[in-house]
Tab-separated table of C-alpha atoms in Angstrom:
chain	number	residue	atom	x	y	z
A	1	UNK	CA	-4.795	-9.048	17.090
A	2	UNK	CA	-1.339	-7.458	17.666
A	3	UNK	CA	-0.972	-5.493	20.865
A	4	UNK	CA	-0.806	-1.689	20.536
A	5	UNK	CA	2.579	-0.124	21.297
A	6	UNK	CA	3.219	-0.098	25.021
A	7	UNK	CA	3.395	3.346	26.619
A	8	UNK	CA	6.620	4.876	27.777
A	9	UNK	CA	7.050	4.815	31.527
A	10	UNK	CA	7.066	8.629	31.434
A	11	UNK	CA	3.532	8.814	30.016
A	12	UNK	CA	0.475	9.049	32.221
A	13	UNK	CA	-2.514	6.925	31.181
A	14	UNK	CA	-5.024	8.691	28.950
A	15	UNK	CA	-7.524	8.639	31.808
A	16	UNK	CA	-5.275	10.969	33.816
A	17	UNK	CA	-4.476	13.509	31.110
A	18	UNK	CA	-5.222	17.125	31.947
A	19	UNK	CA	-5.523	20.061	29.553
A	20	UNK	CA	-7.304	20.315	26.234
A	21	UNK	CA	-7.927	18.129	23.216
A	22	UNK	CA	-8.946	18.961	19.653
A	23	UNK	CA	-10.699	16.682	17.166
A	24	UNK	CA	-10.829	17.994	13.599
A	25	UNK	CA	-13.539	16.594	11.339
A	26	UNK	CA	-17.186	16.081	12.275
A	27	UNK	CA	-17.785	12.798	10.433
A	28	UNK	CA	-18.512	9.433	11.978
A	29	UNK	CA	-15.052	8.783	13.408
A	30	UNK	CA	-14.606	12.356	14.611
A	31	UNK	CA	-17.879	12.313	16.524
A	32	UNK	CA	-17.122	8.879	17.956
A	33	UNK	CA	-13.724	10.119	19.159
A	34	UNK	CA	-15.386	12.983	21.031
A	35	UNK	CA	-17.761	10.526	22.689
A	36	UNK	CA	-14.931	8.151	23.596
A	37	UNK	CA	-12.750	10.951	24.958
A	38	UNK	CA	-15.575	12.189	27.164
A	39	UNK	CA	-15.664	8.773	28.795
A	40	UNK	CA	-12.004	7.812	28.732
A	41	UNK	CA	-10.247	11.134	29.344
A	42	UNK	CA	-12.521	13.206	31.595
A	43	UNK	CA	-9.660	15.559	32.449
A	44	UNK	CA	-9.466	16.883	28.891
A	45	UNK	CA	-11.560	19.865	27.816
A	46	UNK	CA	-12.771	18.999	24.336
A	47	UNK	CA	-12.715	21.154	21.216
A	48	UNK	CA	-14.018	20.161	17.800
A	49	UNK	CA	-13.525	21.793	14.422
A	50	UNK	CA	-14.818	21.288	10.918
A	51	UNK	CA	-16.665	22.818	8.003
A	52	UNK	CA	-20.176	22.170	9.350
A	53	UNK	CA	-21.242	22.093	12.992
A	54	UNK	CA	-22.903	18.719	13.688
A	55	UNK	CA	-26.401	18.674	15.127
A	56	UNK	CA	-25.503	16.254	17.914
A	57	UNK	CA	-22.422	18.018	19.238
A	58	UNK	CA	-22.349	17.741	23.060
A	59	UNK	CA	-22.932	21.060	24.799
A	60	UNK	CA	-19.636	20.907	26.700
A	61	UNK	CA	-17.570	20.620	23.491
A	62	UNK	CA	-16.216	23.933	22.158
A	63	UNK	CA	-16.916	24.205	18.415
A	64	UNK	CA	-14.628	26.099	16.010
A	65	UNK	CA	-15.353	26.484	12.279
A	66	UNK	CA	-12.506	25.279	10.068
A	67	UNK	CA	-12.036	24.598	6.366
A	68	UNK	CA	-8.608	23.015	5.925
A	69	UNK	CA	-8.540	23.966	2.251
A	70	UNK	CA	-9.036	27.696	2.903
A	71	UNK	CA	-6.203	29.879	4.194
A	72	UNK	CA	-8.505	32.559	5.606
A	73	UNK	CA	-10.409	29.928	7.580
A	74	UNK	CA	-7.133	28.459	8.854
A	75	UNK	CA	-5.932	31.863	9.972
A	76	UNK	CA	-9.143	32.611	11.867
A	77	UNK	CA	-9.090	29.155	13.429
A	78	UNK	CA	-5.449	29.539	14.517
A	79	UNK	CA	-6.233	32.758	16.377
A	80	UNK	CA	-9.270	31.239	18.088
A	81	UNK	CA	-7.683	27.950	19.121
A	82	UNK	CA	-4.653	29.754	20.524
A	83	UNK	CA	-7.015	31.918	22.607
A	84	UNK	CA	-9.311	29.139	23.820
A	85	UNK	CA	-6.974	26.130	24.125
A	86	UNK	CA	-3.549	27.290	25.333
A	87	UNK	CA	-2.441	23.783	26.377
A	88	UNK	CA	-3.335	21.198	23.747
A	89	UNK	CA	-2.315	17.746	24.920
A	90	UNK	CA	-4.040	15.893	22.081
A	91	UNK	CA	-4.886	16.791	18.480
A	92	UNK	CA	-6.539	14.245	16.177
A	93	UNK	CA	-7.256	15.126	12.572
A	94	UNK	CA	-9.994	12.966	11.032
A	95	UNK	CA	-10.817	15.232	8.075
A	96	UNK	CA	-10.393	13.575	4.703
A	97	UNK	CA	-11.768	13.518	1.175
A	98	UNK	CA	-12.266	10.384	-0.899
A	99	UNK	CA	-15.327	11.118	-3.012
A	100	UNK	CA	-17.618	14.013	-3.883
A	101	UNK	CA	-20.131	14.742	-6.657
A	102	UNK	CA	-17.283	15.625	-9.030
A	103	UNK	CA	-14.639	13.404	-7.448
A	104	UNK	CA	-14.422	9.612	-7.584
A	105	UNK	CA	-11.425	7.298	-7.088
A	106	UNK	CA	-9.815	6.573	-10.453
A	107	UNK	CA	-9.698	3.014	-11.788
A	108	UNK	CA	-7.290	3.791	-14.642
A	109	UNK	CA	-4.890	6.469	-15.846
A	110	UNK	CA	-7.356	7.900	-18.359
A	111	UNK	CA	-9.599	9.010	-15.468
A	112	UNK	CA	-6.945	11.138	-13.742
A	113	UNK	CA	-7.825	14.844	-13.737
A	114	UNK	CA	-5.858	17.837	-12.476
A	115	UNK	CA	-8.847	19.251	-10.583
A	116	UNK	CA	-9.384	15.987	-8.695
A	117	UNK	CA	-5.694	15.771	-7.789
A	118	UNK	CA	-5.702	19.338	-6.491
A	119	UNK	CA	-8.926	18.798	-4.538
A	120	UNK	CA	-7.648	15.636	-2.888
A	121	UNK	CA	-4.220	17.053	-2.057
A	122	UNK	CA	-5.754	20.227	-0.589
A	123	UNK	CA	-7.588	18.253	2.100
A	124	UNK	CA	-5.642	15.015	2.512
A	125	UNK	CA	-2.054	16.285	2.210
A	126	UNK	CA	-1.882	20.047	2.707
A	127	UNK	CA	-4.626	20.174	5.356
A	128	UNK	CA	-2.860	18.169	8.100
A	129	UNK	CA	0.459	20.009	7.885
A	130	UNK	CA	-1.265	23.413	7.856
A	131	UNK	CA	-3.330	22.292	10.849
A	132	UNK	CA	-0.089	21.443	12.654
A	133	UNK	CA	1.195	24.924	11.867
A	134	UNK	CA	-1.979	26.468	13.294
A	135	UNK	CA	-1.914	24.550	16.580
A	136	UNK	CA	1.857	24.482	17.201
A	137	UNK	CA	1.779	27.524	19.555
A	138	UNK	CA	-0.720	25.633	21.760
A	139	UNK	CA	1.429	22.532	22.263
A	140	UNK	CA	3.200	22.313	25.631
A	141	UNK	CA	6.986	22.253	25.749
A	142	UNK	CA	7.318	20.457	29.091
A	143	UNK	CA	4.520	17.876	28.881
A	144	UNK	CA	3.903	14.988	26.476
A	145	UNK	CA	1.455	15.798	23.688
A	146	UNK	CA	0.057	13.962	20.686
A	147	UNK	CA	-0.608	15.096	17.124
A	148	UNK	CA	-2.319	12.306	15.175
A	149	UNK	CA	-3.826	12.364	11.692
A	150	UNK	CA	-5.823	9.692	9.926
A	151	UNK	CA	-4.002	8.250	6.973
A	152	UNK	CA	-4.960	5.121	5.011
A	153	UNK	CA	-3.296	1.848	4.182
A	154	UNK	CA	-3.819	2.650	0.486
A	155	UNK	CA	-1.418	5.563	1.027
A	156	UNK	CA	1.416	3.105	1.684
A	157	UNK	CA	3.770	2.918	-1.308
A	158	UNK	CA	5.254	-0.362	-0.112
A	159	UNK	CA	1.836	-1.956	0.388
A	160	UNK	CA	0.365	-0.841	-2.956
A	161	UNK	CA	-0.440	-4.017	-4.880
A	162	UNK	CA	-3.688	-3.061	-6.629
A	163	UNK	CA	-3.042	0.345	-8.209
A	164	UNK	CA	-5.809	2.821	-8.995
A	165	UNK	CA	-7.094	5.569	-6.716
A	166	UNK	CA	-4.341	7.904	-7.943
A	167	UNK	CA	-5.436	11.116	-6.242
A	168	UNK	CA	-6.295	9.610	-2.867
A	169	UNK	CA	-3.257	7.308	-2.709
A	170	UNK	CA	-0.931	10.102	-3.751
A	171	UNK	CA	-2.379	12.617	-1.310
A	172	UNK	CA	-2.207	10.234	1.640
A	173	UNK	CA	1.377	9.287	0.758
A	174	UNK	CA	2.207	13.004	0.623
A	175	UNK	CA	0.580	13.530	4.032
A	176	UNK	CA	2.724	10.737	5.438
A	177	UNK	CA	5.910	12.379	4.155
A	178	UNK	CA	4.935	15.846	5.390
A	179	UNK	CA	4.102	14.634	8.895
A	180	UNK	CA	7.187	12.408	9.041
A	181	UNK	CA	9.210	15.545	8.284
A	182	UNK	CA	7.287	17.448	10.957
A	183	UNK	CA	8.074	14.748	13.511
A	184	UNK	CA	11.801	15.173	12.858
A	185	UNK	CA	11.566	18.943	13.371
A	186	UNK	CA	9.551	18.580	16.565
A	187	UNK	CA	12.091	16.112	17.968
A	188	UNK	CA	14.362	19.139	18.233
A	189	UNK	CA	11.838	21.840	19.100
A	190	UNK	CA	9.106	19.905	20.970
A	191	UNK	CA	10.955	16.834	22.243
A	192	UNK	CA	7.956	15.473	24.193
A	193	UNK	CA	5.591	15.616	21.195
A	194	UNK	CA	4.545	12.523	19.260
A	195	UNK	CA	3.347	12.740	15.653
A	196	UNK	CA	1.507	9.705	14.291
A	197	UNK	CA	-0.240	8.605	11.098
A	198	UNK	CA	-3.145	6.256	11.829
A	199	UNK	CA	-5.086	3.841	9.625
A	200	UNK	CA	-8.499	3.338	11.302
A	201	UNK	CA	-9.598	0.284	9.342
A	202	UNK	CA	-12.724	0.207	7.190
A	203	UNK	CA	-15.435	1.954	9.182
A	204	UNK	CA	-19.168	2.175	8.561
A	205	UNK	CA	-19.410	5.894	7.769
A	206	UNK	CA	-20.562	7.987	4.817
A	207	UNK	CA	-16.885	8.338	3.861
A	208	UNK	CA	-16.537	4.635	3.025
A	209	UNK	CA	-20.148	3.842	2.075
A	210	UNK	CA	-19.688	3.498	-1.722
A	211	UNK	CA	-16.616	1.262	-1.402
A	212	UNK	CA	-17.222	-1.266	1.351
A	213	UNK	CA	-19.564	-3.714	-0.350
A	214	UNK	CA	-16.920	-6.466	-0.412
A	215	UNK	CA	-15.751	-5.957	3.172
A	216	UNK	CA	-16.695	-8.903	5.436
A	217	UNK	CA	-19.002	-7.898	8.269
A	218	UNK	CA	-16.439	-8.845	10.914
A	219	UNK	CA	-13.904	-6.473	9.318
A	220	UNK	CA	-16.260	-3.488	9.140
A	221	UNK	CA	-15.962	-1.375	12.283
A	222	UNK	CA	-18.557	0.830	13.896
A	223	UNK	CA	-17.305	4.403	14.381
A	224	UNK	CA	-17.073	3.873	18.151
A	225	UNK	CA	-15.030	0.690	17.741
A	226	UNK	CA	-12.677	2.516	15.364
A	227	UNK	CA	-12.377	5.416	17.816
A	228	UNK	CA	-11.510	3.116	20.711
A	229	UNK	CA	-8.876	1.336	18.626
A	230	UNK	CA	-7.325	4.670	17.648
A	231	UNK	CA	-7.190	5.880	21.244
A	232	UNK	CA	-5.650	2.574	22.319
A	233	UNK	CA	-2.873	3.056	19.773
A	234	UNK	CA	-2.310	6.722	20.652
A	235	UNK	CA	-2.164	5.841	24.350
A	236	UNK	CA	0.795	3.578	23.657
A	237	UNK	CA	2.849	6.132	21.757
A	238	UNK	CA	5.551	8.335	23.193
A	239	UNK	CA	8.137	10.680	21.698
A	240	UNK	CA	10.352	7.725	20.814
A	241	UNK	CA	7.657	6.495	18.377
A	242	UNK	CA	7.058	9.893	16.764
A	243	UNK	CA	6.809	10.022	12.988
A	244	UNK	CA	5.510	6.504	12.334
A	245	UNK	CA	2.546	4.979	10.483
A	246	UNK	CA	0.295	2.656	12.483
A	247	UNK	CA	-2.718	0.466	11.764
A	248	UNK	CA	-5.751	0.336	14.045
A	249	UNK	CA	-4.363	-2.740	15.803
A	250	UNK	CA	-1.004	-1.192	16.637
A	251	UNK	CA	0.890	-2.864	13.783
A	252	UNK	CA	3.375	-0.724	11.858
A	253	UNK	CA	2.523	-0.039	8.196
A	254	UNK	CA	5.353	0.304	5.641
A	255	UNK	CA	5.765	3.664	3.987
């Protein structure tokens, strides 16, 4: 396995970070990240956000309702996070949409529908950049901070060799471009910030359940294993790596 990027000498280890962290999305990977952060970064006060409060949310985690596809919800969330988490050192967006009762990945052009494209783009492309807008006032100017969002290898244009999955591929590629653009802006305005796109690998969650039948057992990660890989990668990233697309093992993915 390739080694994750090595941290800049200016970065403190994750275990010594102080301040607040936010995990958006209450699915399998999001919940596993909260668990891993509790153990690996005890100096961070944890916040979680999503559409539905999970039953097993730890008592010490601050919960904030958030629907990334709804502007009113985003506005309310922005006001609350700015009041409760004035120094966000780490933001990880795990929210995503691949399938729903009226949404399935397309196998051919004839299956492409405007409504599905709009639904996928609302969550997978527009959501992350609007989240960044909401939390920007909370990011410190004089300390390193991380803004990471889950992307997907299928969102890579250069790596696309199978076709299909129009809405999801397109939305993830759009997210990559939007956050790459954000990284360039923050290099000027928040020079210690690092923006990253992360591919977590195929993980045993409800998100991937209908599509992982052909994945070998050794390549199917538990949510906790995926979370630990993601934190390992984030821990190795500094401002000089901002705006890049990384796999779970620290390897760069082509745009």
